[in-house]
Each structure stands twice: as C-alpha cells, then as structure tokens.
Coordinates of C-alpha atoms in Angstrom, one line a residue:
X1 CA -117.8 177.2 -146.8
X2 CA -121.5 178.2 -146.8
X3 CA -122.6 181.8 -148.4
X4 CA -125.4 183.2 -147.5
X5 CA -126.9 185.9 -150.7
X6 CA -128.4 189.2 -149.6
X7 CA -132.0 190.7 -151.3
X8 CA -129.6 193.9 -151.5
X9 CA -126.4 192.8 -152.8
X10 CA -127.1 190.6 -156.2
X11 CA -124.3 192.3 -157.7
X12 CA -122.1 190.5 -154.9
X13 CA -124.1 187.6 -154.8
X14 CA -123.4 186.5 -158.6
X15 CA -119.8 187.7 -158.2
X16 CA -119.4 184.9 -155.4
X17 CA -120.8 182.5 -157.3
X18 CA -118.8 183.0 -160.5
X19 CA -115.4 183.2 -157.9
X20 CA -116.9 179.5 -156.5
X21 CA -117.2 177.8 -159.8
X22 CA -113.8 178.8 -160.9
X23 CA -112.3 177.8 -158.0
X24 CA -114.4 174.4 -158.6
X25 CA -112.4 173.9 -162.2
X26 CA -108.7 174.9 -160.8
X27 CA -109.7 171.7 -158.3
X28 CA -111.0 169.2 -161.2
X29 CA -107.6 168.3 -162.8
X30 CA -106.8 167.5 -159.6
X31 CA -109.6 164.5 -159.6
X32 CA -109.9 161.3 -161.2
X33 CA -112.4 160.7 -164.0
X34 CA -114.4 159.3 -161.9
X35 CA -114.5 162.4 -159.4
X36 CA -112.4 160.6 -157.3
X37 CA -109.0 162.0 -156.0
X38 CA -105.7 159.9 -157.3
X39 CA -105.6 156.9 -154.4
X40 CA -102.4 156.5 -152.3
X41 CA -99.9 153.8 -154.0
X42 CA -101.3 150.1 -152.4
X43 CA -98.1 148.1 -150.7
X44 CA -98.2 144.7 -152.1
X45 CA -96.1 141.8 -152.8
X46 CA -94.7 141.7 -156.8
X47 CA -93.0 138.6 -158.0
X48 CA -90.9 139.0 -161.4
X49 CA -91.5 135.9 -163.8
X50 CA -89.1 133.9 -164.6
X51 CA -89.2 130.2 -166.3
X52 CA -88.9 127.3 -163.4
X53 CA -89.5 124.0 -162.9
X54 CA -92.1 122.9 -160.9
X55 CA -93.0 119.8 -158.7
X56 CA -97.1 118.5 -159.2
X57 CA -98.8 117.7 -156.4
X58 CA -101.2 115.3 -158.1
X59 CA -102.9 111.9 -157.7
X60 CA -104.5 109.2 -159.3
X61 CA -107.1 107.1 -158.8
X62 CA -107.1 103.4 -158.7
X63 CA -109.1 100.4 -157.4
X64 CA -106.7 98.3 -155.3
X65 CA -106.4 94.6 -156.0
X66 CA -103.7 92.2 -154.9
X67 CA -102.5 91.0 -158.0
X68 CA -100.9 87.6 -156.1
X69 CA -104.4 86.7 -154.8
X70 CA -104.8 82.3 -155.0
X71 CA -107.9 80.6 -154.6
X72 CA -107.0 77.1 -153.1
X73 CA -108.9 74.0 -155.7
X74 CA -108.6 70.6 -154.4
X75 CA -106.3 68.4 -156.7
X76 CA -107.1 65.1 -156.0
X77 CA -110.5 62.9 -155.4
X78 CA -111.7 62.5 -151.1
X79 CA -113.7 63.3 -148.8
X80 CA -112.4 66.5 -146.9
X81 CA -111.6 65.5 -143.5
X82 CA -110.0 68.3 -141.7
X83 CA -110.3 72.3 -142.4
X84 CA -106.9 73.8 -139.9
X85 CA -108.0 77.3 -139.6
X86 CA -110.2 79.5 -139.2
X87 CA -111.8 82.2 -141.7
X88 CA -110.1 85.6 -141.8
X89 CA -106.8 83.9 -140.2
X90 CA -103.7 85.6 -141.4
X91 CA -101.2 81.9 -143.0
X92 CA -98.2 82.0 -143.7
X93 CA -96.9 80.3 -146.7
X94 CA -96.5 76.6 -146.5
X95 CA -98.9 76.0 -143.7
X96 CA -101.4 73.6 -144.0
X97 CA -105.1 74.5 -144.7
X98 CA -107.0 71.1 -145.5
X99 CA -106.7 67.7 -145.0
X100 CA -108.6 65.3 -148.0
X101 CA -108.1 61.7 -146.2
X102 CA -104.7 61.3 -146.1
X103 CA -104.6 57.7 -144.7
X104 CA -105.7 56.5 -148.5
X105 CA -103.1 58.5 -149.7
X106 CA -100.4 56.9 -147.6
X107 CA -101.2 53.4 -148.4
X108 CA -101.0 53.9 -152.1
X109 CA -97.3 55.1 -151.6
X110 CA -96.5 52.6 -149.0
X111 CA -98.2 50.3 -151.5
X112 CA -95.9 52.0 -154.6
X113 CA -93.0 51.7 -152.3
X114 CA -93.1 47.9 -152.5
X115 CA -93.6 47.7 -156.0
X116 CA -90.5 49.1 -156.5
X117 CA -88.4 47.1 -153.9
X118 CA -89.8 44.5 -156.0
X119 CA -88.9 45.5 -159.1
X120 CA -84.9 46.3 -157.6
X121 CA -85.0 42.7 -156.7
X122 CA -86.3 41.2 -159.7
X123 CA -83.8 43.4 -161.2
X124 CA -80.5 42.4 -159.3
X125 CA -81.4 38.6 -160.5
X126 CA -81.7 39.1 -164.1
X127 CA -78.4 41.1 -164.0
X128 CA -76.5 38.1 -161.6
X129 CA -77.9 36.2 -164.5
X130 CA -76.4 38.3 -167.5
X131 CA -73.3 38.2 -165.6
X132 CA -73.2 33.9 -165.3
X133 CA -74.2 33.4 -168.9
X134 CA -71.5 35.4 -170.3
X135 CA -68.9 34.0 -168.2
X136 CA -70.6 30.4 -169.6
X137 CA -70.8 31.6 -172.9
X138 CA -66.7 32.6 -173.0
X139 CA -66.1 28.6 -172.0
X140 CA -68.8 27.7 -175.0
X141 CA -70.9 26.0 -172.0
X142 CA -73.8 27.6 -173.0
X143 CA -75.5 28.6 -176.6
X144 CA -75.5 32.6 -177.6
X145 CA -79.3 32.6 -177.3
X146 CA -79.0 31.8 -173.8
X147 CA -76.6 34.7 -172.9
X148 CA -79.0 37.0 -175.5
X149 CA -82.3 35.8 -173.4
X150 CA -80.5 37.2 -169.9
X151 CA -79.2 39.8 -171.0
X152 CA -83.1 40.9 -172.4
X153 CA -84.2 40.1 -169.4
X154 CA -82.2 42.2 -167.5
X155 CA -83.5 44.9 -169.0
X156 CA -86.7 44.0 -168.9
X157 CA -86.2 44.2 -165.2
X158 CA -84.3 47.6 -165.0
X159 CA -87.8 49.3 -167.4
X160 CA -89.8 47.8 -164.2
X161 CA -87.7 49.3 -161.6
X162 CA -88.2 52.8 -164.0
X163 CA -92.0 52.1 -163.6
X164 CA -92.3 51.6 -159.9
X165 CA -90.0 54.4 -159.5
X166 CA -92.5 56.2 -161.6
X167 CA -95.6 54.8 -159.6
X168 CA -94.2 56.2 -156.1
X169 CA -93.6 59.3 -157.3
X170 CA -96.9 59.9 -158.8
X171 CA -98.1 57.9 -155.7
X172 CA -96.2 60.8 -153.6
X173 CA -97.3 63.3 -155.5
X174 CA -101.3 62.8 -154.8
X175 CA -100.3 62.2 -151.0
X176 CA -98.8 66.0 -151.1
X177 CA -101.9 66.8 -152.7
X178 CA -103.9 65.3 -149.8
X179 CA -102.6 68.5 -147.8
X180 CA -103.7 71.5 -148.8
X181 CA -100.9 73.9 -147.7
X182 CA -100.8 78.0 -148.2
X183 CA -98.9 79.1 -151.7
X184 CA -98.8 82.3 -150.4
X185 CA -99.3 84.3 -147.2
X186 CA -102.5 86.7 -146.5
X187 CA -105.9 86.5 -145.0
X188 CA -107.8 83.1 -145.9
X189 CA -111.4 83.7 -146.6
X190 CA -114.7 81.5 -145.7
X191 CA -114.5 78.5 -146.5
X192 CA -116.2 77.0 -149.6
X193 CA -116.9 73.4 -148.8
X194 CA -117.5 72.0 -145.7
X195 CA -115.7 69.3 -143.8
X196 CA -117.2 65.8 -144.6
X197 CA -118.2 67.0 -148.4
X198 CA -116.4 64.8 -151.4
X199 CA -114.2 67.1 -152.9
X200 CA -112.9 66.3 -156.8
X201 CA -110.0 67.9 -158.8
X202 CA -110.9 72.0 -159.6
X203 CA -113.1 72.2 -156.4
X204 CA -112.7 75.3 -155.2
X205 CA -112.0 75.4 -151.1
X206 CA -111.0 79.1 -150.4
X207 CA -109.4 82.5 -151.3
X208 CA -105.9 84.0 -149.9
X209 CA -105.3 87.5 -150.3
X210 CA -102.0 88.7 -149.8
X211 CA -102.3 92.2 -147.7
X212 CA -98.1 93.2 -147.6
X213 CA -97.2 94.5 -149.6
X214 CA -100.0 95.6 -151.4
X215 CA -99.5 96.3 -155.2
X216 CA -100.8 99.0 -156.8
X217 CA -102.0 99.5 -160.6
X218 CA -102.8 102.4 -161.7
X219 CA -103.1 104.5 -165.1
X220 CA -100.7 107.6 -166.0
X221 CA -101.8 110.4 -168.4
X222 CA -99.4 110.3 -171.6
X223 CA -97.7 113.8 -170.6
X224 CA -96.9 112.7 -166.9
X225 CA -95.9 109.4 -168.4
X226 CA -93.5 111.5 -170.1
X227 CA -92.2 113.9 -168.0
X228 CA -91.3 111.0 -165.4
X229 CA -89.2 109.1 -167.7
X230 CA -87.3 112.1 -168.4
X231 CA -86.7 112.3 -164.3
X232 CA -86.3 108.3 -164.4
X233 CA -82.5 109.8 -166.3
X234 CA -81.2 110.6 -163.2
X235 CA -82.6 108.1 -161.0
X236 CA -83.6 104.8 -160.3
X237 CA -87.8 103.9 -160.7
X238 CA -87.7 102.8 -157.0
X239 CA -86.1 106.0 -155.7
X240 CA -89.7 108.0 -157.1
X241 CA -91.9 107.4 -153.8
X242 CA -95.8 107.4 -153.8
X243 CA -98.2 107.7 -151.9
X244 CA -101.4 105.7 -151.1
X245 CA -104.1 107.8 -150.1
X246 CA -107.9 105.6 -148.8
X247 CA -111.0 108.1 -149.2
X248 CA -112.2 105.9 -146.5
X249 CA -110.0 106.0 -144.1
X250 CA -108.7 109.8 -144.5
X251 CA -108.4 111.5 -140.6
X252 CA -107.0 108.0 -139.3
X253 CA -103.3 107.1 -139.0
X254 CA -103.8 104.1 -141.4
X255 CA -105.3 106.5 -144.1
X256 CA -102.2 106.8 -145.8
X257 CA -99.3 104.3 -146.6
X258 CA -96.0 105.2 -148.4
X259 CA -94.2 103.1 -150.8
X260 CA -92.5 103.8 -153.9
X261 CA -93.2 102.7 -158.0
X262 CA -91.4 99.7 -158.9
X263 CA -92.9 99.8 -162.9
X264 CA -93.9 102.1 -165.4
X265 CA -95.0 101.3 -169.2
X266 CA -93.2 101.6 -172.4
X267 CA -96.5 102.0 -174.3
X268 CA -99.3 104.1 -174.6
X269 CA -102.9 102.8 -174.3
X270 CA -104.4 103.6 -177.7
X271 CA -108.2 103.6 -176.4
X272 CA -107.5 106.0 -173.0
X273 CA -104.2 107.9 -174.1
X274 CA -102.4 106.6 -171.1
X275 CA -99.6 104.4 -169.8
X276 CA -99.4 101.6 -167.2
X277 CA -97.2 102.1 -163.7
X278 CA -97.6 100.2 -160.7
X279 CA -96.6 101.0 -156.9
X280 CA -95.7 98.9 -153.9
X281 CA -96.9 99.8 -150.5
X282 CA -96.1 98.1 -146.9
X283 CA -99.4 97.2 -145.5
X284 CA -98.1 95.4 -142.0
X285 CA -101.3 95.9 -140.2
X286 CA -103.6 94.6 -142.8
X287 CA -105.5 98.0 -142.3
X288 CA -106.2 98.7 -146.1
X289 CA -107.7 96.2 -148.2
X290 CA -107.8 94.8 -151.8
X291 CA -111.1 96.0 -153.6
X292 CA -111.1 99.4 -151.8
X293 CA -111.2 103.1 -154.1
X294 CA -107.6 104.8 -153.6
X295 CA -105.8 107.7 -154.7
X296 CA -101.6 107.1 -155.8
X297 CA -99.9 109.9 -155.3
X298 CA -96.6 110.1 -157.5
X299 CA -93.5 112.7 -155.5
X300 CA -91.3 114.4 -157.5
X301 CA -93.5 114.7 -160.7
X302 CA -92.4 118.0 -162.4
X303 CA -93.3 120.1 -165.3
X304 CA -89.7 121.0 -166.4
X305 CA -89.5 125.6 -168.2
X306 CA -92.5 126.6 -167.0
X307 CA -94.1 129.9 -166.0
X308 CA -95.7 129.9 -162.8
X309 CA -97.9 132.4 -160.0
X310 CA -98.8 131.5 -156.6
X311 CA -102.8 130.8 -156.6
X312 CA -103.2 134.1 -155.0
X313 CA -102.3 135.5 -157.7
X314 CA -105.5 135.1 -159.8
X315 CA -108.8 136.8 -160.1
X316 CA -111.9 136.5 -162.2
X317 CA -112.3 139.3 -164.9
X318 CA -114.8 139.9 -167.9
X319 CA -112.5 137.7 -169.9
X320 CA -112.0 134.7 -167.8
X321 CA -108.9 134.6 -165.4
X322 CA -106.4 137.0 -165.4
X323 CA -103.6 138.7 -163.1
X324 CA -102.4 142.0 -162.4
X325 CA -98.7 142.7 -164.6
X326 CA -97.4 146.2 -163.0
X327 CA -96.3 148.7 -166.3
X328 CA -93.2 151.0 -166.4
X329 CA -94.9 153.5 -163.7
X330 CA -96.2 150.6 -161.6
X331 CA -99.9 150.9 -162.5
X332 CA -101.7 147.5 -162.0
X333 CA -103.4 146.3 -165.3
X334 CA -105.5 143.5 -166.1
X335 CA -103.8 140.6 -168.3
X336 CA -106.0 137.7 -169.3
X337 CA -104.0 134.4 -169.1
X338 CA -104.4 130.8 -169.7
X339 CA -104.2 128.4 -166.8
X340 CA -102.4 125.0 -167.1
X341 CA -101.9 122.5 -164.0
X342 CA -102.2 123.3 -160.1
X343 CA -99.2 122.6 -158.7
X344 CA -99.5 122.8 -154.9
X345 CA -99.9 126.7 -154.1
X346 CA -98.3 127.7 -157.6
X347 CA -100.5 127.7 -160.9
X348 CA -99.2 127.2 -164.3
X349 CA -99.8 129.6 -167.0
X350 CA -99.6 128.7 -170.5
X351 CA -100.2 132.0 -171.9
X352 CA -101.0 135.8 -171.4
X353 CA -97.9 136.6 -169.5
X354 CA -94.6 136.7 -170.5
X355 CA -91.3 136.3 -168.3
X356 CA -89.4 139.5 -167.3
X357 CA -93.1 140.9 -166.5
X358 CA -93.9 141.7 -162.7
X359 CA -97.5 140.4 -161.0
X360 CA -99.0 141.0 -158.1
X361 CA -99.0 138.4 -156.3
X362 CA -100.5 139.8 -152.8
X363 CA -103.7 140.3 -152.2
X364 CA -104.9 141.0 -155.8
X365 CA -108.7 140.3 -155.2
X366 CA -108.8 144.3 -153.4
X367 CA -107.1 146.1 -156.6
X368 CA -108.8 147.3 -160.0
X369 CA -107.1 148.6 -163.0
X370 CA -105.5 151.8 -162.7
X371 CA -104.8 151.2 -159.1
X372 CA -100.7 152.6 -158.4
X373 CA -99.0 150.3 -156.3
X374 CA -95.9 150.2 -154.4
X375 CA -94.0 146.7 -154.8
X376 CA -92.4 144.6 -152.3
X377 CA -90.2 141.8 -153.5
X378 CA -91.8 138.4 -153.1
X379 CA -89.8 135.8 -151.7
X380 CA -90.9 133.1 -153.5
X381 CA -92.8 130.9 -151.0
X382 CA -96.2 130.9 -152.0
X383 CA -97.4 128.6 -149.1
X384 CA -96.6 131.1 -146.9
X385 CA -98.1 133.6 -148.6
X386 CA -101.3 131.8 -148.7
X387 CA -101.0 131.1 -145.2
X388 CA -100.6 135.0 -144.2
X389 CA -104.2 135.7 -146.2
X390 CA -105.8 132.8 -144.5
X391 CA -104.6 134.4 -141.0
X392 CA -105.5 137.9 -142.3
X393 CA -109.4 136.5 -143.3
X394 CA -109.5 134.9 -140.1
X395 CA -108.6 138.1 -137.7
X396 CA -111.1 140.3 -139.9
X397 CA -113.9 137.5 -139.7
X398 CA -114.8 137.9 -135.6
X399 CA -114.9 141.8 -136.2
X400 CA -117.9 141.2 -139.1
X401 CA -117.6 143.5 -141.8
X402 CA -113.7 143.7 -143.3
X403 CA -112.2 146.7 -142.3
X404 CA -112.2 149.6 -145.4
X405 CA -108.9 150.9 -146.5
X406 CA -108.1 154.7 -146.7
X407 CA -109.7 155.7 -149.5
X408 CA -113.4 153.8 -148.5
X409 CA -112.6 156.1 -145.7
X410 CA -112.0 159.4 -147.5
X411 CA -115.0 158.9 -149.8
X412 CA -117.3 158.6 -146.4
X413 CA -115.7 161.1 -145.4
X414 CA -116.3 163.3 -148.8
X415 CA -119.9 162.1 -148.2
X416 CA -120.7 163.4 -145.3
X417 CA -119.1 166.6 -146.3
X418 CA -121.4 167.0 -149.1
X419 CA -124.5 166.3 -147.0
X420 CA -123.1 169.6 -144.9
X421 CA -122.9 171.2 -147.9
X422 CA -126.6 170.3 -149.8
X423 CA -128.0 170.7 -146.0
X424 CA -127.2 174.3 -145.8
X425 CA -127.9 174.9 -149.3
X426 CA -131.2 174.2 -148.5
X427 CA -131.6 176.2 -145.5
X428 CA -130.2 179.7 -147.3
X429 CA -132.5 178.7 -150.3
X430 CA -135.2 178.9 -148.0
X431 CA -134.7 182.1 -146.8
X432 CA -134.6 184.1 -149.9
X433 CA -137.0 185.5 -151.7
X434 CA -138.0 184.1 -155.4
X435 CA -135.9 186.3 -157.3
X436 CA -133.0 184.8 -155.5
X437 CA -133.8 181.5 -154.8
X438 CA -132.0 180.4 -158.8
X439 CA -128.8 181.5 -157.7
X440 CA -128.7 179.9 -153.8
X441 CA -130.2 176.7 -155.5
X442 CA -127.2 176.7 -158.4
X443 CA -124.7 177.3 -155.6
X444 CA -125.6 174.3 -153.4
X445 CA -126.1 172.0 -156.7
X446 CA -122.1 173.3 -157.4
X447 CA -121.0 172.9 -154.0
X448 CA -122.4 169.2 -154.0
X449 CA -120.8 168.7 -157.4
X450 CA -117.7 169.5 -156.4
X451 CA -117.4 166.7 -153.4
X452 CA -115.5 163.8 -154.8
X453 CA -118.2 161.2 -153.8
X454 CA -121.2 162.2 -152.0
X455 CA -123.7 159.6 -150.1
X456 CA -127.2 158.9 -151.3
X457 CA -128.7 161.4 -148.4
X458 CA -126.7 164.2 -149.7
X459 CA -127.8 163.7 -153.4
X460 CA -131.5 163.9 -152.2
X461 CA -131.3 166.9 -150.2
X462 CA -129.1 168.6 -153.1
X463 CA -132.5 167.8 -155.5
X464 CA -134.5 168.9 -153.0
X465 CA -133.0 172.2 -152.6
X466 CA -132.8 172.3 -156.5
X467 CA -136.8 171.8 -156.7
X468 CA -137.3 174.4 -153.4
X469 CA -135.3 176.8 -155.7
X470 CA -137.2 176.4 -158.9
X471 CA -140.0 176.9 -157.1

C-alpha cells in the first residue's frame, strides 16, 4: 500500500508512519532470521539406517600370462629337415611340429634292434649249454669247472641281452626325439631356426601359448583376502565367479569373459600386504591374449555389519563429506561422516552416523540445514534411485536453466514487490516539499525493509529515494 503525506496534515502523516512500522514488527516473528518466510516442508526420500551386508563391486588389476606357456628346444643333434606348420597356427597336443632327420634316427634303432636279436641268440646258447653240462656233470662225465664256466657264461650272455635291450631303448628314445611334437595345445609362434640349420640339444625352435583356458594371477588386498574366506564357509572356491574385464577391448562382445577362481592363498605377502588368488577363464576364440593389462573382477565379495547410503546420499560441506540425518521434528542437519568402500550405488560409512538415524537419501544436493522436510520411505533400491535423478537431470537439461522451486519463486516474487514499493517511494518523495521529504523517504526505506527479499534494482531505487529525501 503506497501513502501519499500532505504539506497540511503532519500530524496524520507521522501517525501513519508509526501505525506502518508497528504493523512491520507484528509481521517479523513471522520471518526467518534471514528475512525469509519459514519454506514449505521439501518431499523427499528418507531411508532409516540399519546394519547390512553388502556385496563390492570391485576389480583388480592383473597382467595376463599363460602360466602353461612351452617353448619347444631341440633334444637331439641334426640338421632340421622339415618345419609342419605354419606360424600363428592353433596345434593341438601331440601333433608334430619338426622333423630333425629322422632317417639317421631309424637306422640307429634298426641297427640297436639287431644287437639285441644277437645278444638273445648268444644267450639261448650259453643257457642250452648250462643245461648239458649239468646233466654231464650228475653222470661225473665232465669236471665241476666245466659246468661252473657255462653256467658264467650264461650270464654273461643274459647282461648282453640287458645291454642291447638298453641300446634300443635309448636308440628309440632319440628317434622320438627326431619329431618334434606339441606338449600342449595353443598358438605356435615364428619360428626360431630355419629349415636346413644344424640344430643341437637346448636349441630353441619356437613358443606355444595355450589361449583356453586362460589363467589368471592376480593379487588380493589382505581384508578382501579375508572376507572371501569367510564366504569360502559356505561354499566351494569354484562356485565364486569372476570376471575378466580387457581395457582394450571394452565396447566389443569379446571384452569380457567369465570364469570362476579355482585358488586363493593361505599367506599374506609381507612386502605388498596382499594375498595370491588365481582365476580360470574360457577363451574359445582366442580373442584375448597372454601379455595383455586386465581387470578380475571377484562376484559375491561382501563387507559382512556394515552401515551403508545410496551415493546420492552425499554432499560436500565445510568439513569434508557429510549427509543430511532428519531430527525429532524432521529438520535436515548436516552430519560429517567418514566414507569407507563404494559398493555399486551404496557407499559405506565408517563413522558420523549411527544406525536407527534417518538420511536423506533423495535429492540432498537442493537442501541446506534448517530446511523441514516431509519424508517418504525409501525402498531400498538405490540403483533406481540413481536412475530417477539421472532421468530427472536429463528432462531439465533441454529446457537450459533448472527449473526454481516455490520458494526461488516467492522470493522473485517478494522482489518485485519491493521494487513497487521503493518505486513509489520515490515518486511521493518527490513531490513533497523539504520539511517532508525525511518522513516519505523513512517510509519507503521501511516499506523496502519489510519485503522478505528484495532484487538488486529495488535496493538502488530505495537508496536513491533515501538520498532524494535527505536532500
């Protein structure tokens, strides 16, 4: 309401203006501290605390090597005659790789074979032999050194048998040698020597690399060590499945294989505070390969008692992170806490909060201590909560600025009532005369007091109308 004072009236004028300031202080306990009237309770989601257990979403990093990797070495002396496939070839065990001549090979056994046939022969005479003399010797036709002389050399014969037996075999053994076969099956590298070279014992021909499974080493903090053996109680190590995650190939189909850990440590490294495991992941297309950087990813890791807020649920404050804990009259306040592990959408707490306390879990980034709120109960699925304030960012980002809630809206409002008010303050200051002009200039300085938030422009022209006044 603008009041317009009278050169004739004073009397009246400074009546009005005492009956404007008191109605001015029957209105302030009405406003906040700050001048601001008491905001509308905020609707938001409130989650009560309570001690849970909690799966980990985490992952490891690794180098990945094929721990049955071979490199092939020749094993006998030759000139390499044949090479039988061809580099980057997937072998199978037992097929053959290299041929180092052969042909000599054979005819050393065939060579050892006749030794021995030899030796049998040699050794079925001395033993007919034996045989006669003792037969002699029991009709005292023949002396007791004769029969002792067969008898010797039946045995001499049976130790040559042994040692032709022993020449084949070793004769065998360097003709098996003469084919290089596959211990294992994988991808056969470049070859190291070419065909026609002279190969000796501990040359080295080529590398096979095993590509499924692969085998995965990889080191475990001390306190996940822990917590997984406590899970390994109720199950078998091959029931926890992991995942294999390639850097390199993330966005593709092969990025990822799934396997499960087949080994975990009983002792704790004492230089890097952390235990051994190993995982084994099917790799049937060969896609990933030994020497790449991956990233294990252990399921059903779980910090067991702990207390727990979706990620939402955090803000920065002048203390480091905190949430908002709702009091007895559901007033958000600030609580400093201590963060522990991410666990997905849910972050661990170690301290600050306590359980039986209620946060706000929706939406806390638009509150500020003090704020009232009205609480909704919060379901527990904090995925989906993060998922509604993604959708909710992404309809307000099109339309620019964020929309303001009801009480931006009420302070512009205020504002622009203000301006009204300092405007026309003005205006009546200018048309009175000097004796006047103090009390029309107080008036429009109280009635731009009393606004509960007035804009910059409405500020200025209450100033303005101040100065015109004092003038």
């Amino acid at each position: 309401m603008n009041i317009f004072f009278s050169r004739s009236r004073p009397l009246v004028a400074a009546a009005a203006a005492l009956l404007l300031a008191a109605c001015g202080q029957d209105e302030a306990p009405q406003q906040g501290a700050g001048g601001d009237s008491q905001p509308p309770a905020k609707s938001v989601e409130v989650a009560e605390l309570a001690r849970q257990d909690i799966g980990l979403d985490k992952a490891y990093p690794s180098k990945l090597m094929s721990e049955e990797e071979v490199t092939l070495v020749a094993r006998v002396t030759g000139f390499l005659e044949e090479r039988k496939f061809e580099p980057g070839d997937l072998v199978e065990q037992g097929d053959s790789l290299y041929a180092i001549e052969p042909d000599l090979y054979q005819s050393t056994v065939e060579q050892r074979e006749a030794d021995l046939n030899s030796a049998q022969a040699e050794l079925s005479r001395a033993e007919r032999d034996a045989n006669r003399f003792q037969q002699l010797a029991a009709q005292n036709s023949v002396s007791r050194q004769q029969v002792d002389q067969a008898l010797a050399d039946a045995r001499v014969a049976r130790a040559s048998v042994a040692q032709a037996q022993a020449a084949l075999n070793s004769a065998q053994i360097d003709l098996n040698y003469a084919d290089v076969t596959a211990p294992v099956s994988g991808m056969i590298s470049l070859s190291q020597i070419n065909v026609g070279n002279l190969v000796s014992p501990g040359t080295e021909l080529a590398t096979i690399t095993p590509l499924d499974p692969l085998e995965v080493r990889f080191q475990l903090p001390q306190r996940d060590a822990f917590e997984l053996r406590r899970q390994l109680q109720d199950q078998h190590i091959t029931d926890i499945q992991a995942t294999l995650e390639v850097p390199a190939l993330m966005g593709q189909d092969n990025g990822q294989l799934s396997g499960n850990l087949d080994f975990l440590g009983s002792r704790v490294d004492a230089g890097t505070s952390t235990v051994q495991a190993q995982a084994t992941f099917p790799n049937p297309d060969g896609a990933v390969l030994p020497g790449q950087f991956v990233r294990v990813k252990i399921e059903g890791l779980t910090r067991y008692d702990v207390l727990a807020v979706p990620e939402l649920a955090l803000t920065q404050g002048l203390m480091g992170p905190q949430v908002f804990v709702l009091d007895d009259d559901n007033i958000a306040r600030a609580r400093p806490v201590n963060l522990g592990e991410l666990a997905g959408p849910w972050q661990v707490l170690l301290d600050g909060v306590e359980a039986g306390e209620r946060v706000v879990v929706g939406d806390p980034a638009s509150l500020k201590p003090g704020t009232p709120i009205d609480p909704k109960p919060f379901d527990g699925d904090a995925e989906a909560l993060m998922d509604q304030f993604d959708e909710q960012q992404a309809e307000q980002a099109p339309g620019g600025a964020p929309a303001q809630d009801d009480s931006a809206a009420g302070e512009g409002a205020a504002g622009e009532s203000a301006a009204g008010e300092g405007a026309a303050g003005a205006a009546a200051a200018e048309g009175a005369s000097e004796a006047e002009a103090p009390q029309d200039a107080a008036s429009a300085t109280q009635s731009a007091q009393q606004a509960p938030m007035t804009s910059p422009g409405a500020d200025q022209e209450a100033k303005e109308a101040e100065g015109e006044g004092n003038e």
